[in-house]
PDB file of C-alpha atoms in Angstrom:
ATOM      1  CA  PHE A  89     -12.874  14.736  -7.764  1.00  0.00           C
ATOM      2  CA  GLN A  90     -16.063  12.862  -6.936  1.00  0.00           C
ATOM      3  CA  PRO A  91     -16.227   9.296  -8.203  1.00  0.00           C
ATOM      4  CA  ARG A  92     -19.534   8.346  -9.856  1.00  0.00           C
ATOM      5  CA  ASN A  93     -19.541   4.986  -7.883  1.00  0.00           C
ATOM      6  CA  GLU A  94     -17.423   4.365  -4.835  1.00  0.00           C
ATOM      7  CA  VAL A  95     -15.682   0.876  -4.616  1.00  0.00           C
ATOM      8  CA  SER A  96     -16.408  -0.998  -1.440  1.00  0.00           C
ATOM      9  CA  ASP A  97     -13.711  -3.014   0.390  1.00  0.00           C
ATOM     10  CA  ARG A  98     -15.609  -6.136  -0.720  1.00  0.00           C
ATOM     11  CA  GLN A  99     -15.549  -5.121  -4.379  1.00  0.00           C
ATOM     12  CA  LEU A 100     -11.793  -4.215  -4.168  1.00  0.00           C
ATOM     13  CA  ALA A 101     -11.065  -7.650  -2.578  1.00  0.00           C
ATOM     14  CA  GLN A 102     -13.001  -9.352  -5.311  1.00  0.00           C
ATOM     15  CA  ALA A 103     -11.060  -7.484  -7.995  1.00  0.00           C
ATOM     16  CA  ILE A 104      -7.766  -8.420  -6.379  1.00  0.00           C
ATOM     17  CA  PHE A 105      -8.804 -12.083  -6.173  1.00  0.00           C
ATOM     18  CA  ALA A 106      -9.897 -12.003  -9.814  1.00  0.00           C
ATOM     19  CA  LEU A 107      -6.480 -10.373 -10.870  1.00  0.00           C
ATOM     20  CA  ARG A 108      -4.606 -13.017  -8.901  1.00  0.00           C
ATOM     21  CA  LEU A 109      -6.512 -15.868 -10.603  1.00  0.00           C
ATOM     22  CA  PHE A 110      -6.051 -14.553 -14.139  1.00  0.00           C
ATOM     23  CA  LEU A 111      -2.569 -12.986 -13.653  1.00  0.00           C
ATOM     24  CA  PRO A 112      -0.792 -15.288 -11.100  1.00  0.00           C
ATOM     25  CA  ASP A 113       2.602 -13.638 -11.551  1.00  0.00           C
ATOM     26  CA  ALA A 114       1.406 -10.034 -11.441  1.00  0.00           C
ATOM     27  CA  ASP A 115       2.807  -7.716  -8.754  1.00  0.00           C
ATOM     28  CA  LEU A 116      -0.231  -6.384  -6.849  1.00  0.00           C
ATOM     29  CA  VAL A 117       0.465  -3.535  -4.493  1.00  0.00           C
ATOM     30  CA  LEU A 118      -1.786  -2.319  -1.682  1.00  0.00           C
ATOM     31  CA  SER A 119      -1.078   1.238  -0.702  1.00  0.00           C
ATOM     32  CA  THR A 120      -1.549   3.106   2.510  1.00  0.00           C
ATOM     33  CA  ARG A 121      -4.721   4.705   0.999  1.00  0.00           C
ATOM     34  CA  GLU A 122      -6.556   1.627   2.297  1.00  0.00           C
ATOM     35  CA  SER A 123      -7.494   1.139   5.849  1.00  0.00           C
ATOM     36  CA  ALA A 124      -5.330  -0.810   8.278  1.00  0.00           C
ATOM     37  CA  ALA A 125      -8.037  -3.395   8.767  1.00  0.00           C
ATOM     38  CA  PHE A 126      -8.448  -4.022   5.041  1.00  0.00           C
ATOM     39  CA  ARG A 127      -4.670  -4.257   4.491  1.00  0.00           C
ATOM     40  CA  ASP A 128      -4.317  -6.691   7.396  1.00  0.00           C
ATOM     41  CA  GLY A 129      -7.092  -8.860   5.917  1.00  0.00           C
ATOM     42  CA  MET A 130      -5.513  -8.854   2.456  1.00  0.00           C
ATOM     43  CA  ALA A 131      -2.044  -9.711   3.658  1.00  0.00           C
ATOM     44  CA  GLY A 132      -1.135 -13.142   2.301  1.00  0.00           C
ATOM     45  CA  VAL A 133      -4.200 -13.510   0.169  1.00  0.00           C
ATOM     46  CA  GLY A 134      -3.339 -11.942  -3.260  1.00  0.00           C
ATOM     47  CA  ILE A 135      -1.164  -8.939  -2.515  1.00  0.00           C
ATOM     48  CA  THR A 136       2.518  -9.171  -3.186  1.00  0.00           C
ATOM     49  CA  ARG A 137       3.611  -5.719  -1.849  1.00  0.00           C
ATOM     50  CA  MET A 138       2.430  -3.222   0.717  1.00  0.00           C
ATOM     51  CA  SER A 139       3.691   0.281   1.295  1.00  0.00           C
ATOM     52  CA  ALA A 140       4.323   1.493   4.895  1.00  0.00           C
ATOM     53  CA  GLY A 141       5.127   4.857   6.459  1.00  0.00           C
ATOM     54  CA  SER A 142       4.223   6.606   3.182  1.00  0.00           C
ATOM     55  CA  LYS A 143       4.260  10.308   2.698  1.00  0.00           C
ATOM     56  CA  THR A 144       2.154  11.757  -0.103  1.00  0.00           C
ATOM     57  CA  SER A 145       3.185  15.421  -0.195  1.00  0.00           C
ATOM     58  CA  PRO A 146       5.985  16.576  -2.500  1.00  0.00           C
ATOM     59  CA  GLY A 147       9.225  16.454  -0.350  1.00  0.00           C
ATOM     60  CA  GLY A 148       7.255  14.769   2.406  1.00  0.00           C
ATOM     61  CA  TYR A 149      10.168  12.751   3.667  1.00  0.00           C
ATOM     62  CA  VAL A 150      12.163  15.886   4.208  1.00  0.00           C
ATOM     63  CA  VAL A 151       9.555  18.539   4.920  1.00  0.00           C
ATOM     64  CA  SER A 152       6.828  17.945   7.587  1.00  0.00           C
ATOM     65  CA  ASP A 153       4.237  20.230   5.965  1.00  0.00           C
ATOM     66  CA  GLU A 154       1.131  18.045   5.316  1.00  0.00           C
ATOM     67  CA  THR A 155      -0.841  20.785   3.456  1.00  0.00           C
ATOM     68  CA  LEU A 156       0.373  19.518   0.097  1.00  0.00           C
ATOM     69  CA  GLU A 157      -0.767  15.982   0.427  1.00  0.00           C
ATOM     70  CA  GLN A 158      -1.640  14.339  -2.974  1.00  0.00           C
ATOM     71  CA  PHE A 159      -4.072  11.972  -1.327  1.00  0.00           C
ATOM     72  CA  ALA A 160      -5.074  11.019   2.233  1.00  0.00           C
ATOM     73  CA  VAL A 161      -3.171   8.149   4.016  1.00  0.00           C
ATOM     74  CA  ALA A 162      -5.636   5.865   5.821  1.00  0.00           C
ATOM     75  CA  ASP A 163      -3.045   3.417   7.249  1.00  0.00           C
ATOM     76  CA  GLU A 164      -0.497   5.535   9.097  1.00  0.00           C
ATOM     77  CA  ARG A 165       1.379   2.629  10.705  1.00  0.00           C
ATOM     78  CA  SER A 166       5.224   2.561  10.556  1.00  0.00           C
ATOM     79  CA  ALA A 167       7.148   0.073   8.493  1.00  0.00           C
ATOM     80  CA  GLN A 168       7.996  -1.728  11.735  1.00  0.00           C
ATOM     81  CA  ASP A 169       4.327  -1.989  12.621  1.00  0.00           C
ATOM     82  CA  ILE A 170       3.519  -3.527   9.158  1.00  0.00           C
ATOM     83  CA  SER A 171       6.485  -5.854   9.602  1.00  0.00           C
ATOM     84  CA  SER A 172       5.071  -7.086  12.972  1.00  0.00           C
ATOM     85  CA  MET A 173       1.618  -7.536  11.466  1.00  0.00           C
ATOM     86  CA  LEU A 174       3.046  -9.640   8.581  1.00  0.00           C
ATOM     87  CA  LEU A 175       5.283 -11.745  10.920  1.00  0.00           C
ATOM     88  CA  GLY A 176       2.083 -12.389  13.125  1.00  0.00           C
ATOM     89  CA  LYS A 177       0.444 -13.873  10.058  1.00  0.00           C
ATOM     90  CA  GLY A 178       3.413 -16.149   9.384  1.00  0.00           C
ATOM     91  CA  LEU A 179       4.596 -14.055   6.487  1.00  0.00           C
ATOM     92  CA  GLU A 180       8.155 -12.813   5.921  1.00  0.00           C
ATOM     93  CA  PRO A 181       8.580  -9.069   5.265  1.00  0.00           C
ATOM     94  CA  VAL A 182      11.061  -8.454   2.525  1.00  0.00           C
ATOM     95  CA  TRP A 183      12.630  -4.977   2.381  1.00  0.00           C
ATOM     96  CA  LYS A 184      13.702  -3.100  -0.811  1.00  0.00           C
ATOM     97  CA  ASP A 185      15.865  -0.030  -0.461  1.00  0.00           C
ATOM     98  CA  PHE A 186      15.822   2.560  -3.194  1.00  0.00           C
ATOM     99  CA  ASP A 187      18.349   1.858  -5.989  1.00  0.00           C
ATOM    100  CA  THR A 188      21.513   3.786  -5.419  1.00  0.00           C
ATOM    101  CA  GLY A 189      20.752   5.927  -8.544  1.00  0.00           C
ATOM    102  CA  PHE A 190      18.079   7.647  -6.484  1.00  0.00           C
ATOM    103  CA  ILE A 191      20.200   8.430  -3.468  1.00  0.00           C
ATOM    104  CA  HIS A 192      21.841  11.896  -3.352  1.00  0.00           C
ATOM    105  CA  ASP A 193      24.486  12.895  -0.975  1.00  0.00           C
TER     106      ASP A 193
END
């Protein structure tokens, strides 16, 4: 897939700010597809959730084969690294474990 027009970090930030203004209660998620620098800059200014330590290949949390990636991960920091970054900005990381319905023995 080749997009007709690429979205710059500035344009994405402007879109996030506009969404925050018009939808103040919306849950806005910033994935690991974005760079670490962009995610650090957006923390606390419009984003409500960030992923961390993500795997994008089917079975990626169990199988280490990266050949089946669905998309590239730009921010490969661990959940602990993201937590430290948020704490450094005076933000409180809040953790959500998967619902027990998704956990198999």
